[in-house]
Structures are given as structure tokens and as C-alpha cells.
């Protein structure tokens, strides 16, 4: 009888919690609908398929939307500059800028109902930010030019093809390609030496290419293997010809990063912004992001078959590392241009 009572009590508590959460969301929806609109920055229709999320908010909740596209740094600066007359309610910024935004005091917390599904490394304990989707450094190989597509950094060293890494020292994607190689070879955010040494070996083999790994250059066949974010690689693959390219995550180690929403502390439509975040982290919102090749942060969302086929299987991501020491990474990144010049470019034949 005691066990039965305990079970009933637990079930009652769980039901009560579920009803309470539902009540909170209903209250939020009503408050958001009274505001009627939400203004975003850095969340245009074309990026990560935001257009479907904004369309859903309009259809389901009658919330209208406008966006002004800008960089992460510009978004944080805008929130800080417009304290007395905010023109933006919510923004989407890179992982590295999340702590900057909190430090500047321009965010307000909101934990969506799916909070517990978000990994600890990907969220602020107070709910000021949480990654909605991730990017992982990947390889994209032209099957017409590369017989055996690489699945690891070790595979690349054994190959005979040119490898494009982009503009190291300037582009975040290229800088993270160095960090990913460092992770795979025993380094970390504070020690990029193993990554630098790796690319130095490629340079000595005369195998580094400085062709921009753009959609156009991939399509023209000017890139054999490129190192880039998985969402860019998968998007380019499908836009050109799915059969022409193989996209893989290096199995000996890579870096995973992502993008987070921040709600403006001074927002004129704070409830609409919170509802937008609630929806972004819902099953439907996560599926919308996946349709735009952005890998959802919630791994327990069941993706439709056509969406699953756009992405790589979870098994590809078994050895990826999030950036944990941001101060060390920022310090290393500042030194990277000189280290690249003195240790890699000097060896390119």
C-alpha cells in the first residue's frame, strides 16, 4: 500500500508540474498576443530556415515579425546602445558572444519548457542564453577528384589531394578548423600547437590550397577537399549535386560550436520574444532549423525522414568537443595569424 501511495503521489506531482507548465505557456501566449509583434536582428529568413519559424508564429499565434540582419557583435552593441528606446527584441548570436552579451548586461533570462533537454555545456545556468543549433567542423570531398574521402585528420595526412582551409586568422570557420585539428591531436583552446603542426605537415607536402571554399568554387571543381562547418558543407552539397560530394565529421576529433538566441533586456515586446524562444526550442522549431541544415541542439527530437536525410547521423558526432575555456580560445585566436604565418605558410612550397 505504501508503494502504491508513493507511486500515486509521484504521478500526481508529475501531472501537477505538467499542468503548471501548460498554464505558464498559456499565460505567455496571451501576453505575447497582446504585444502582437516581435522584432529580431540577425535572424533573416534565409539563415537556418528562420522563415518557417516566423511563419509559424504568425499562423499559430498571430505574432507579426520583422528582421534586420547584422553580425553578432553588431547585435550586442545595438542592444547596449538602445537602452531607452529598443528597436529589437531578440537576436541570434555566435556562441563566443553569449558571455559578452551577459557581461554587458543586455540580456534577460527565459528558460523554455524544454530546458532540461539542452546539454549543460550549451546553456547559461540562469537562462540568459542557450544554443538552439550547432555547427561542427567537417570535411567536404569532391568524389570526382578524391577516390577515398577522408573520415579523419589522419586520413588526410595519408592522401594525395589538395586541402582548402580558408583564411586562417580572419575567418571564424578557418580558425575553428585549426582548433579542431588541435583537439584531434592532443591540444585544446589554450594549446593550438598540435593544430599548427598538423597544417605545417600539409604545407610541407605542398597540399594546402588557398582557394576560397565557396559554393561557386566547389561547383566549378576547384576544391578537392575543404574544411568547413557541417551546415555549410551539407547545404553546398545539396545545392550543387548531392552525388558529387561526401561530407564527414573527422572521427579523431572536431570542434562543435553554435548559435544562441538572446532576448533584449530592454525589449518592447519581451513576451513575444520569449514565445519565439519557446517555439524555437519546441519540436516544431527544432525541425524548422534542421530543414535549414542547422543541427538541432535537442537530440531527442524525431526528425521527419526528408529532414534526417539532409543531416549526418548522430554517430558521426561521437568525438566532438565544445569550446569550454573561452578566455584561452580568445587569447589563442589573437596569436593565430602570426603562428600560421611563421609555422605554416613558410613551409608551403
mmCIF file of C-alpha atoms in Angstrom:
data_model
loop_
_atom_site.group_PDB
_atom_site.id
_atom_site.type_symbol
_atom_site.label_atom_id
_atom_site.label_comp_id
_atom_site.label_asym_id
_atom_site.label_seq_id
_atom_site.Cartn_x
_atom_site.Cartn_y
_atom_site.Cartn_z
ATOM 1 C CA UNK A 1 0.000 0.000 0.000
ATOM 2 C CA UNK A 2 2.859 2.372 0.870
ATOM 3 C CA UNK A 3 4.464 1.753 -2.533
ATOM 4 C CA UNK A 4 1.109 2.341 -4.251
ATOM 5 C CA UNK A 5 0.623 5.610 -2.393
ATOM 6 C CA UNK A 6 4.135 6.706 -3.288
ATOM 7 C CA UNK A 7 3.528 5.908 -6.962
ATOM 8 C CA UNK A 8 0.227 7.775 -6.933
ATOM 9 C CA UNK A 9 1.890 10.747 -5.223
ATOM 10 C CA UNK A 10 4.680 10.872 -7.820
ATOM 11 C CA UNK A 11 2.151 10.649 -10.647
ATOM 12 C CA UNK A 12 0.113 13.458 -9.060
ATOM 13 C CA UNK A 13 3.208 15.655 -8.716
ATOM 14 C CA UNK A 14 4.207 14.987 -12.345
ATOM 15 C CA UNK A 15 0.708 15.796 -13.575
ATOM 16 C CA UNK A 16 0.647 18.937 -11.449
ATOM 17 C CA UNK A 17 4.008 20.041 -12.865
ATOM 18 C CA UNK A 18 2.798 19.425 -16.421
ATOM 19 C CA UNK A 19 -0.404 21.407 -15.812
ATOM 20 C CA UNK A 20 1.602 24.224 -14.205
ATOM 21 C CA UNK A 21 3.968 24.363 -17.210
ATOM 22 C CA UNK A 22 0.995 24.418 -19.573
ATOM 23 C CA UNK A 23 -0.590 27.259 -17.590
ATOM 24 C CA UNK A 24 2.647 29.238 -17.786
ATOM 25 C CA UNK A 25 2.821 28.827 -21.564
ATOM 26 C CA UNK A 26 -0.853 29.778 -21.973
ATOM 27 C CA UNK A 27 -0.198 32.913 -19.946
ATOM 28 C CA UNK A 28 2.870 33.685 -22.070
ATOM 29 C CA UNK A 29 0.923 33.208 -25.297
ATOM 30 C CA UNK A 30 -1.770 35.660 -24.168
ATOM 31 C CA UNK A 31 0.830 38.238 -23.134
ATOM 32 C CA UNK A 32 2.687 37.826 -26.435
ATOM 33 C CA UNK A 33 -0.522 38.158 -28.439
ATOM 34 C CA UNK A 34 -1.320 41.392 -26.645
ATOM 35 C CA UNK A 35 2.040 42.723 -27.884
ATOM 36 C CA UNK A 36 1.309 41.339 -31.344
ATOM 37 C CA UNK A 37 4.767 41.635 -32.883
ATOM 38 C CA UNK A 38 8.421 40.780 -32.456
ATOM 39 C CA UNK A 39 11.478 42.483 -33.939
ATOM 40 C CA UNK A 40 14.619 40.408 -34.429
ATOM 41 C CA UNK A 41 18.206 41.037 -35.507
ATOM 42 C CA UNK A 42 20.474 38.530 -37.205
ATOM 43 C CA UNK A 43 17.599 36.118 -37.855
ATOM 44 C CA UNK A 44 16.760 36.596 -41.556
ATOM 45 C CA UNK A 45 14.516 34.211 -43.478
ATOM 46 C CA UNK A 46 17.422 32.764 -45.447
ATOM 47 C CA UNK A 47 19.567 31.761 -42.430
ATOM 48 C CA UNK A 48 18.880 28.399 -40.741
ATOM 49 C CA UNK A 49 15.372 28.429 -42.223
ATOM 50 C CA UNK A 50 14.151 31.107 -39.811
ATOM 51 C CA UNK A 51 11.409 31.903 -42.317
ATOM 52 C CA UNK A 52 9.388 28.836 -41.289
ATOM 53 C CA UNK A 53 9.571 29.742 -37.606
ATOM 54 C CA UNK A 54 8.405 33.306 -38.227
ATOM 55 C CA UNK A 55 5.651 31.988 -40.478
ATOM 56 C CA UNK A 56 4.518 29.554 -37.769
ATOM 57 C CA UNK A 57 4.424 32.298 -35.136
ATOM 58 C CA UNK A 58 2.234 34.357 -37.450
ATOM 59 C CA UNK A 59 -0.090 31.466 -38.294
ATOM 60 C CA UNK A 60 -0.381 29.914 -34.833
ATOM 61 C CA UNK A 61 -0.218 32.966 -32.573
ATOM 62 C CA UNK A 62 -0.868 35.988 -34.802
ATOM 63 C CA UNK A 63 2.579 37.432 -33.981
ATOM 64 C CA UNK A 64 3.966 39.553 -36.833
ATOM 65 C CA UNK A 65 7.708 39.812 -37.416
ATOM 66 C CA UNK A 66 10.468 41.956 -38.897
ATOM 67 C CA UNK A 67 14.214 41.304 -39.019
ATOM 68 C CA UNK A 68 17.329 43.384 -39.616
ATOM 69 C CA UNK A 69 20.321 41.232 -40.475
ATOM 70 C CA UNK A 70 23.616 42.036 -38.758
ATOM 71 C CA UNK A 71 26.654 40.385 -37.172
ATOM 72 C CA UNK A 72 26.804 39.058 -33.612
ATOM 73 C CA UNK A 73 28.985 41.950 -32.449
ATOM 74 C CA UNK A 74 26.590 44.463 -34.003
ATOM 75 C CA UNK A 75 23.607 42.846 -32.295
ATOM 76 C CA UNK A 76 25.150 43.078 -28.823
ATOM 77 C CA UNK A 77 26.220 46.676 -29.489
ATOM 78 C CA UNK A 78 22.725 47.573 -30.686
ATOM 79 C CA UNK A 79 21.083 46.187 -27.539
ATOM 80 C CA UNK A 80 23.528 48.172 -25.405
ATOM 81 C CA UNK A 81 23.127 51.412 -27.349
ATOM 82 C CA UNK A 82 19.326 51.484 -27.426
ATOM 83 C CA UNK A 83 18.507 51.063 -23.756
ATOM 84 C CA UNK A 84 15.957 53.878 -23.664
ATOM 85 C CA UNK A 85 14.295 53.081 -26.998
ATOM 86 C CA UNK A 86 14.908 49.491 -28.054
ATOM 87 C CA UNK A 87 14.112 48.640 -31.661
ATOM 88 C CA UNK A 88 14.939 44.925 -31.332
ATOM 89 C CA UNK A 89 13.505 42.247 -29.052
ATOM 90 C CA UNK A 90 15.561 39.155 -29.833
ATOM 91 C CA UNK A 91 18.763 38.262 -31.667
ATOM 92 C CA UNK A 92 20.782 35.231 -32.763
ATOM 93 C CA UNK A 93 24.499 35.371 -31.954
ATOM 94 C CA UNK A 94 27.535 33.112 -32.114
ATOM 95 C CA UNK A 95 28.479 31.041 -29.061
ATOM 96 C CA UNK A 96 31.563 33.157 -28.376
ATOM 97 C CA UNK A 97 29.416 36.294 -27.993
ATOM 98 C CA UNK A 98 26.934 34.829 -25.490
ATOM 99 C CA UNK A 99 29.005 35.603 -22.409
ATOM 100 C CA UNK A 100 29.885 39.022 -23.806
ATOM 101 C CA UNK A 101 26.180 39.875 -24.004
ATOM 102 C CA UNK A 102 25.580 38.771 -20.416
ATOM 103 C CA UNK A 103 28.631 40.677 -19.198
ATOM 104 C CA UNK A 104 27.344 43.833 -20.900
ATOM 105 C CA UNK A 105 24.014 43.380 -19.116
ATOM 106 C CA UNK A 106 21.817 43.442 -22.236
ATOM 107 C CA UNK A 107 20.019 40.103 -21.834
ATOM 108 C CA UNK A 108 17.021 38.899 -19.886
ATOM 109 C CA UNK A 109 16.575 35.255 -18.919
ATOM 110 C CA UNK A 110 13.891 32.864 -20.099
ATOM 111 C CA UNK A 111 14.065 29.093 -19.791
ATOM 112 C CA UNK A 112 11.821 27.314 -22.323
ATOM 113 C CA UNK A 113 9.753 24.325 -21.230
ATOM 114 C CA UNK A 114 12.285 22.050 -22.997
ATOM 115 C CA UNK A 115 15.139 23.422 -20.858
ATOM 116 C CA UNK A 116 16.139 20.029 -19.473
ATOM 117 C CA UNK A 117 16.705 18.674 -22.997
ATOM 118 C CA UNK A 118 19.510 21.181 -23.626
ATOM 119 C CA UNK A 119 23.041 19.959 -22.725
ATOM 120 C CA UNK A 120 24.700 21.739 -19.815
ATOM 121 C CA UNK A 121 27.615 22.996 -21.905
ATOM 122 C CA UNK A 122 25.181 24.670 -24.323
ATOM 123 C CA UNK A 123 23.280 26.907 -21.894
ATOM 124 C CA UNK A 124 23.664 29.593 -19.257
ATOM 125 C CA UNK A 125 22.509 28.345 -15.852
ATOM 126 C CA UNK A 126 20.223 31.378 -15.456
ATOM 127 C CA UNK A 127 18.671 31.097 -18.911
ATOM 128 C CA UNK A 128 20.215 34.206 -20.448
ATOM 129 C CA UNK A 129 21.357 32.167 -23.446
ATOM 130 C CA UNK A 130 21.168 28.641 -24.812
ATOM 131 C CA UNK A 131 22.307 27.240 -28.148
ATOM 132 C CA UNK A 132 19.418 26.378 -30.456
ATOM 133 C CA UNK A 133 21.588 24.712 -33.095
ATOM 134 C CA UNK A 134 25.190 23.719 -33.617
ATOM 135 C CA UNK A 135 27.940 23.736 -36.196
ATOM 136 C CA UNK A 136 30.793 21.213 -36.262
ATOM 137 C CA UNK A 137 33.970 21.367 -38.335
ATOM 138 C CA UNK A 138 33.600 18.844 -41.160
ATOM 139 C CA UNK A 139 35.255 17.693 -44.390
ATOM 140 C CA UNK A 140 33.595 18.014 -47.785
ATOM 141 C CA UNK A 141 35.228 15.970 -50.557
ATOM 142 C CA UNK A 142 34.697 16.127 -54.326
ATOM 143 C CA UNK A 143 34.037 12.495 -55.288
ATOM 144 C CA UNK A 144 35.172 13.135 -58.861
ATOM 145 C CA UNK A 145 38.607 14.205 -57.638
ATOM 146 C CA UNK A 146 39.109 12.234 -54.412
ATOM 147 C CA UNK A 147 38.832 8.445 -54.589
ATOM 148 C CA UNK A 148 38.783 7.811 -50.832
ATOM 149 C CA UNK A 149 37.042 10.649 -48.931
ATOM 150 C CA UNK A 150 38.720 11.296 -45.559
ATOM 151 C CA UNK A 151 36.955 10.403 -42.320
ATOM 152 C CA UNK A 152 39.727 11.622 -40.009
ATOM 153 C CA UNK A 153 42.616 14.060 -39.830
ATOM 154 C CA UNK A 154 44.909 11.031 -40.067
ATOM 155 C CA UNK A 155 43.242 10.053 -43.365
ATOM 156 C CA UNK A 156 44.018 13.476 -44.813
ATOM 157 C CA UNK A 157 47.716 13.176 -43.995
ATOM 158 C CA UNK A 158 47.816 9.911 -45.958
ATOM 159 C CA UNK A 159 46.067 11.424 -49.000
ATOM 160 C CA UNK A 160 47.436 12.993 -52.189
ATOM 161 C CA UNK A 161 44.855 15.744 -52.756
ATOM 162 C CA UNK A 162 44.842 19.468 -52.003
ATOM 163 C CA UNK A 163 43.079 20.653 -48.856
ATOM 164 C CA UNK A 164 41.335 24.017 -48.603
ATOM 165 C CA UNK A 165 41.078 25.555 -45.143
ATOM 166 C CA UNK A 166 40.128 29.168 -45.916
ATOM 167 C CA UNK A 167 41.517 32.384 -44.472
ATOM 168 C CA UNK A 168 43.103 31.414 -41.146
ATOM 169 C CA UNK A 169 43.474 34.409 -38.849
ATOM 170 C CA UNK A 170 40.454 36.180 -40.310
ATOM 171 C CA UNK A 171 37.559 33.765 -40.788
ATOM 172 C CA UNK A 172 35.952 32.074 -37.771
ATOM 173 C CA UNK A 173 35.365 28.917 -39.811
ATOM 174 C CA UNK A 174 39.054 28.652 -40.702
ATOM 175 C CA UNK A 175 40.194 29.451 -37.156
ATOM 176 C CA UNK A 176 37.947 26.710 -35.822
ATOM 177 C CA UNK A 177 39.438 24.330 -38.393
ATOM 178 C CA UNK A 178 42.786 24.855 -36.649
ATOM 179 C CA UNK A 179 41.215 24.338 -33.221
ATOM 180 C CA UNK A 180 39.527 21.138 -34.442
ATOM 181 C CA UNK A 181 42.856 19.740 -35.633
ATOM 182 C CA UNK A 182 44.384 20.705 -32.283
ATOM 183 C CA UNK A 183 41.645 18.844 -30.378
ATOM 184 C CA UNK A 184 42.240 15.756 -32.535
ATOM 185 C CA UNK A 185 45.977 15.801 -31.862
ATOM 186 C CA UNK A 186 46.118 16.399 -28.139
ATOM 187 C CA UNK A 187 45.695 20.173 -27.968
ATOM 188 C CA UNK A 188 42.928 22.428 -26.700
ATOM 189 C CA UNK A 189 41.803 26.066 -26.581
ATOM 190 C CA UNK A 190 44.991 27.118 -24.790
ATOM 191 C CA UNK A 191 47.311 24.961 -26.906
ATOM 192 C CA UNK A 192 46.920 25.233 -30.680
ATOM 193 C CA UNK A 193 50.443 23.929 -31.330
ATOM 194 C CA UNK A 194 49.286 20.417 -32.369
ATOM 195 C CA UNK A 195 46.892 22.006 -34.870
ATOM 196 C CA UNK A 196 49.546 24.326 -36.259
ATOM 197 C CA UNK A 197 51.979 21.425 -36.574
ATOM 198 C CA UNK A 198 49.337 19.396 -38.411
ATOM 199 C CA UNK A 199 48.831 22.064 -41.075
ATOM 200 C CA UNK A 200 52.579 22.582 -41.270
ATOM 201 C CA UNK A 201 52.898 18.939 -42.342
ATOM 202 C CA UNK A 202 50.340 19.517 -45.109
ATOM 203 C CA UNK A 203 52.212 22.635 -46.182
ATOM 204 C CA UNK A 204 55.488 20.714 -46.399
ATOM 205 C CA UNK A 205 53.685 18.223 -48.662
ATOM 206 C CA UNK A 206 52.563 21.184 -50.798
ATOM 207 C CA UNK A 207 48.985 20.129 -50.197
ATOM 208 C CA UNK A 208 47.431 23.270 -48.723
ATOM 209 C CA UNK A 209 45.138 25.147 -51.097
ATOM 210 C CA UNK A 210 44.164 28.762 -50.558
ATOM 211 C CA UNK A 211 41.150 28.665 -52.856
ATOM 212 C CA UNK A 212 38.076 30.073 -51.121
ATOM 213 C CA UNK A 213 35.815 27.097 -50.231
ATOM 214 C CA UNK A 214 32.799 28.891 -51.665
ATOM 215 C CA UNK A 215 29.738 27.396 -53.318
ATOM 216 C CA UNK A 216 30.933 28.659 -56.707
ATOM 217 C CA UNK A 217 34.431 27.192 -56.391
ATOM 218 C CA UNK A 218 33.093 23.847 -55.205
ATOM 219 C CA UNK A 219 30.700 23.765 -58.142
ATOM 220 C CA UNK A 220 33.491 24.585 -60.616
ATOM 221 C CA UNK A 221 35.574 21.664 -59.292
ATOM 222 C CA UNK A 222 38.327 23.921 -57.936
ATOM 223 C CA UNK A 223 38.195 22.336 -54.477
ATOM 224 C CA UNK A 224 39.238 18.745 -53.784
ATOM 225 C CA UNK A 225 38.714 18.663 -50.003
ATOM 226 C CA UNK A 226 37.556 21.611 -47.900
ATOM 227 C CA UNK A 227 37.347 22.004 -44.135
ATOM 228 C CA UNK A 228 34.242 23.906 -43.052
ATOM 229 C CA UNK A 229 31.157 23.982 -40.821
ATOM 230 C CA UNK A 230 28.913 20.968 -41.406
ATOM 231 C CA UNK A 231 25.834 23.108 -42.113
ATOM 232 C CA UNK A 232 27.690 24.959 -44.866
ATOM 233 C CA UNK A 233 29.108 21.743 -46.320
ATOM 234 C CA UNK A 234 25.742 19.963 -46.363
ATOM 235 C CA UNK A 235 23.977 22.977 -47.819
ATOM 236 C CA UNK A 236 26.575 23.350 -50.600
ATOM 237 C CA UNK A 237 26.479 19.609 -51.313
ATOM 238 C CA UNK A 238 22.737 19.623 -51.903
ATOM 239 C CA UNK A 239 22.695 22.900 -53.834
ATOM 240 C CA UNK A 240 25.255 21.609 -56.338
ATOM 241 C CA UNK A 241 24.769 17.850 -56.654
ATOM 242 C CA UNK A 242 24.400 15.500 -53.715
ATOM 243 C CA UNK A 243 26.149 12.662 -55.566
ATOM 244 C CA UNK A 244 29.258 14.732 -56.289
ATOM 245 C CA UNK A 245 30.285 15.297 -52.668
ATOM 246 C CA UNK A 246 30.865 13.379 -49.449
ATOM 247 C CA UNK A 247 30.561 15.202 -46.117
ATOM 248 C CA UNK A 248 32.106 13.665 -42.986
ATOM 249 C CA UNK A 249 32.971 14.652 -39.419
ATOM 250 C CA UNK A 250 36.609 13.852 -38.509
ATOM 251 C CA UNK A 251 36.335 10.812 -36.250
ATOM 252 C CA UNK A 252 39.584 11.511 -34.407
ATOM 253 C CA UNK A 253 38.206 14.783 -33.089
ATOM 254 C CA UNK A 254 36.484 18.026 -34.051
ATOM 255 C CA UNK A 255 35.077 21.191 -32.506
ATOM 256 C CA UNK A 256 31.365 21.855 -32.041
ATOM 257 C CA UNK A 257 30.015 25.377 -31.632
ATOM 258 C CA UNK A 258 26.699 27.033 -32.346
ATOM 259 C CA UNK A 259 24.305 29.974 -32.138
ATOM 260 C CA UNK A 260 22.135 31.214 -29.305
ATOM 261 C CA UNK A 261 19.145 33.495 -29.043
ATOM 262 C CA UNK A 262 19.412 36.445 -26.667
ATOM 263 C CA UNK A 263 16.361 38.371 -25.511
ATOM 264 C CA UNK A 264 16.932 42.095 -25.199
ATOM 265 C CA UNK A 265 16.773 43.274 -21.587
ATOM 266 C CA UNK A 266 15.119 46.454 -22.861
ATOM 267 C CA UNK A 267 12.747 44.766 -25.363
ATOM 268 C CA UNK A 268 9.441 46.481 -26.066
ATOM 269 C CA UNK A 269 7.892 43.103 -26.843
ATOM 270 C CA UNK A 270 9.548 40.827 -24.271
ATOM 271 C CA UNK A 271 6.750 38.263 -24.126
ATOM 272 C CA UNK A 272 6.680 37.861 -27.898
ATOM 273 C CA UNK A 273 10.458 37.343 -27.754
ATOM 274 C CA UNK A 274 10.060 34.711 -25.029
ATOM 275 C CA UNK A 275 7.349 32.964 -27.024
ATOM 276 C CA UNK A 276 9.663 32.966 -30.044
ATOM 277 C CA UNK A 277 12.356 31.270 -27.945
ATOM 278 C CA UNK A 278 9.800 28.796 -26.579
ATOM 279 C CA UNK A 279 8.835 27.874 -30.128
ATOM 280 C CA UNK A 280 12.439 27.683 -31.379
ATOM 281 C CA UNK A 281 13.169 25.021 -28.749
ATOM 282 C CA UNK A 282 9.946 23.107 -29.356
ATOM 283 C CA UNK A 283 9.940 20.019 -31.582
ATOM 284 C CA UNK A 284 8.494 22.044 -34.467
ATOM 285 C CA UNK A 285 11.031 24.842 -34.051
ATOM 286 C CA UNK A 286 13.964 22.445 -33.920
ATOM 287 C CA UNK A 287 12.708 20.694 -37.063
ATOM 288 C CA UNK A 288 12.480 24.078 -38.807
ATOM 289 C CA UNK A 289 16.156 24.708 -38.061
ATOM 290 C CA UNK A 290 17.109 21.244 -39.305
ATOM 291 C CA UNK A 291 15.394 21.973 -42.610
ATOM 292 C CA UNK A 292 17.951 24.777 -42.951
ATOM 293 C CA UNK A 293 20.867 22.335 -42.305
ATOM 294 C CA UNK A 294 21.342 23.672 -38.773
ATOM 295 C CA UNK A 295 21.760 20.730 -36.398
ATOM 296 C CA UNK A 296 19.200 20.991 -33.556
ATOM 297 C CA UNK A 297 20.593 21.139 -30.040
ATOM 298 C CA UNK A 298 17.856 18.804 -28.800
ATOM 299 C CA UNK A 299 18.831 15.291 -29.830
ATOM 300 C CA UNK A 300 15.537 13.783 -28.638
ATOM 301 C CA UNK A 301 13.511 15.451 -31.398
ATOM 302 C CA UNK A 302 12.280 12.972 -34.011
ATOM 303 C CA UNK A 303 13.050 14.492 -37.392
ATOM 304 C CA UNK A 304 10.912 13.694 -40.449
ATOM 305 C CA UNK A 305 12.625 11.362 -42.914
ATOM 306 C CA UNK A 306 13.225 14.075 -45.514
ATOM 307 C CA UNK A 307 14.885 16.273 -42.864
ATOM 308 C CA UNK A 308 17.003 13.432 -41.476
ATOM 309 C CA UNK A 309 18.355 12.868 -44.969
ATOM 310 C CA UNK A 310 19.677 16.445 -45.055
ATOM 311 C CA UNK A 311 21.840 15.880 -41.970
ATOM 312 C CA UNK A 312 24.557 13.460 -40.930
ATOM 313 C CA UNK A 313 23.690 10.681 -38.441
ATOM 314 C CA UNK A 314 24.334 11.283 -34.730
ATOM 315 C CA UNK A 315 27.029 8.598 -34.812
ATOM 316 C CA UNK A 316 29.253 10.953 -36.820
ATOM 317 C CA UNK A 317 29.399 13.300 -33.815
ATOM 318 C CA UNK A 318 30.761 10.886 -31.206
ATOM 319 C CA UNK A 319 34.107 12.693 -30.832
ATOM 320 C CA UNK A 320 33.335 16.412 -30.965
ATOM 321 C CA UNK A 321 34.440 18.963 -28.353
ATOM 322 C CA UNK A 322 32.676 22.172 -27.323
ATOM 323 C CA UNK A 323 34.744 25.241 -26.515
ATOM 324 C CA UNK A 324 34.862 25.407 -22.717
ATOM 325 C CA UNK A 325 37.669 27.879 -21.990
ATOM 326 C CA UNK A 326 36.632 30.973 -23.922
ATOM 327 C CA UNK A 327 39.311 33.225 -22.428
ATOM 328 C CA UNK A 328 42.015 30.796 -23.540
ATOM 329 C CA UNK A 329 40.481 30.478 -27.011
ATOM 330 C CA UNK A 330 40.262 34.245 -27.467
ATOM 331 C CA UNK A 331 43.913 34.597 -26.442
ATOM 332 C CA UNK A 332 44.997 31.782 -28.781
ATOM 333 C CA UNK A 333 42.930 33.154 -31.664
ATOM 334 C CA UNK A 334 44.670 36.540 -31.358
ATOM 335 C CA UNK A 335 48.053 34.837 -31.743
ATOM 336 C CA UNK A 336 46.896 32.545 -34.551
ATOM 337 C CA UNK A 337 47.630 34.814 -37.576
ATOM 338 C CA UNK A 338 51.310 35.159 -36.640
ATOM 339 C CA UNK A 339 51.665 31.486 -35.721
ATOM 340 C CA UNK A 340 50.089 30.497 -39.041
ATOM 341 C CA UNK A 341 52.420 32.779 -40.979
ATOM 342 C CA UNK A 342 55.579 31.671 -39.167
ATOM 343 C CA UNK A 343 54.882 27.933 -38.983
ATOM 344 C CA UNK A 344 52.581 27.025 -41.855
ATOM 345 C CA UNK A 345 52.816 29.468 -44.749
ATOM 346 C CA UNK A 346 56.593 29.497 -44.525
ATOM 347 C CA UNK A 347 56.579 25.761 -45.296
ATOM 348 C CA UNK A 348 54.237 25.959 -48.292
ATOM 349 C CA UNK A 349 56.301 25.098 -51.378
#
